[in-house]
Amino acid sequence: MSNNNAAVVEIAQTASKFTSSIVLHSENKYIDVKSILGLFTTLVSSHSYELHVHGPDAEEAKKAMTEVFQKHGLHISVAS
């Protein structure tokens, strides 16, 4: 179980560029991706995550978030 500080910071910073709500669903938890603290307590590379994005710039946000998660080797699927 490794927590990648760079991944957490970059994910939160990327999410903060968008006005859309970006929420990570992991097991029974929902985490606001713009919350660095929430990510620190949740993000582990061995898990798969589902990303829920809702808002005016959702399409751009989905693309950017998928790229940043993949860059750091994290498994993500985007909920439709």
C-alpha positions as a Markdown table, in Angstrom:
| # | Residue | x | y | z |
|---|---|---|---|---|
| 1 | Met | 0.0 | 0.0 | 0.0 |
| 2 | Ser | 1.8 | 3.1 | -1.2 |
| 3 | Asn | 0.4 | 6.6 | -1.1 |
| 4 | Asn | 1.7 | 8.6 | -4.0 |
| 5 | Asn | 1.9 | 12.2 | -2.8 |
| 6 | Ala | 2.6 | 13.5 | -6.3 |
| 7 | Ala | -0.5 | 11.7 | -7.6 |
| 8 | Val | -2.7 | 13.0 | -4.9 |
| 9 | Val | -1.6 | 16.6 | -5.4 |
| 10 | Glu | -1.8 | 16.5 | -9.2 |
| 11 | Ile | -5.3 | 14.8 | -9.1 |
| 12 | Ala | -6.6 | 17.5 | -6.7 |
| 13 | Gln | -5.1 | 20.3 | -8.7 |
| 14 | Thr | -6.4 | 19.0 | -12.0 |
| 15 | Ala | -9.9 | 18.6 | -10.5 |
| 16 | Ser | -9.8 | 22.1 | -9.1 |
| 17 | Lys | -9.6 | 23.5 | -12.6 |
| 18 | Phe | -13.1 | 22.4 | -13.3 |
| 19 | Thr | -16.4 | 23.7 | -12.0 |
| 20 | Ser | -18.0 | 20.3 | -12.3 |
| 21 | Ser | -18.5 | 18.1 | -9.3 |
| 22 | Ile | -15.9 | 15.3 | -9.4 |
| 23 | Val | -16.4 | 12.4 | -7.0 |
| 24 | Leu | -14.5 | 9.2 | -6.6 |
| 25 | His | -16.4 | 6.1 | -5.6 |
| 26 | Ser | -14.3 | 3.5 | -3.9 |
| 27 | Glu | -15.9 | 0.6 | -2.1 |
| 28 | Asn | -18.5 | 2.3 | 0.1 |
| 29 | Lys | -17.0 | 5.7 | 0.1 |
| 30 | Tyr | -17.5 | 8.8 | -2.0 |
| 31 | Ile | -14.6 | 11.2 | -2.0 |
| 32 | Asp | -14.5 | 14.8 | -3.4 |
| 33 | Val | -11.5 | 14.6 | -5.7 |
| 34 | Lys | -10.8 | 18.3 | -5.0 |
| 35 | Ser | -10.1 | 17.3 | -1.4 |
| 36 | Ile | -6.4 | 16.5 | -0.9 |
| 37 | Leu | -7.1 | 15.1 | 2.5 |
| 38 | Gly | -9.9 | 12.8 | 1.2 |
| 39 | Leu | -7.6 | 11.5 | -1.5 |
| 40 | Phe | -4.7 | 10.8 | 0.9 |
| 41 | Thr | -7.0 | 8.6 | 3.1 |
| 42 | Thr | -8.4 | 6.7 | 0.1 |
| 43 | Leu | -6.0 | 6.5 | -2.8 |
| 44 | Val | -4.1 | 3.2 | -3.1 |
| 45 | Ser | -2.8 | 1.9 | -6.4 |
| 46 | Ser | -4.3 | -1.6 | -5.8 |
| 47 | His | -7.9 | -0.4 | -6.0 |
| 48 | Ser | -10.1 | 0.3 | -8.9 |
| 49 | Tyr | -12.1 | 3.5 | -8.7 |
| 50 | Glu | -15.2 | 4.9 | -10.4 |
| 51 | Leu | -15.3 | 8.6 | -11.2 |
| 52 | His | -18.6 | 10.5 | -11.2 |
| 53 | Val | -18.4 | 13.8 | -13.0 |
| 54 | His | -21.4 | 16.2 | -13.2 |
| 55 | Gly | -21.5 | 19.8 | -14.4 |
| 56 | Pro | -21.1 | 22.2 | -17.3 |
| 57 | Asp | -17.5 | 21.1 | -18.1 |
| 58 | Ala | -18.0 | 17.4 | -17.3 |
| 59 | Glu | -16.6 | 16.1 | -20.7 |
| 60 | Glu | -13.4 | 18.0 | -20.4 |
| 61 | Ala | -13.1 | 17.1 | -16.7 |
| 62 | Lys | -13.6 | 13.4 | -17.5 |
| 63 | Lys | -10.8 | 13.4 | -20.1 |
| 64 | Ala | -8.4 | 15.3 | -17.9 |
| 65 | Met | -9.0 | 13.2 | -14.8 |
| 66 | Thr | -8.7 | 9.9 | -16.7 |
| 67 | Glu | -5.3 | 11.1 | -18.1 |
| 68 | Val | -4.0 | 12.1 | -14.7 |
| 69 | Phe | -5.1 | 8.9 | -13.0 |
| 70 | Gln | -3.6 | 6.8 | -15.8 |
| 71 | Lys | -0.4 | 8.8 | -15.7 |
| 72 | His | 0.1 | 7.7 | -12.1 |
| 73 | Gly | -0.9 | 4.1 | -12.7 |
| 74 | Leu | -4.2 | 4.2 | -11.0 |
| 75 | His | -7.2 | 2.2 | -12.3 |
| 76 | Ile | -10.2 | 4.3 | -13.0 |
| 77 | Ser | -13.5 | 4.0 | -14.8 |
| 78 | Val | -15.7 | 6.9 | -15.5 |
| 79 | Ala | -19.4 | 6.5 | -14.7 |
| 80 | Ser | -21.7 | 7.4 | -17.6 |
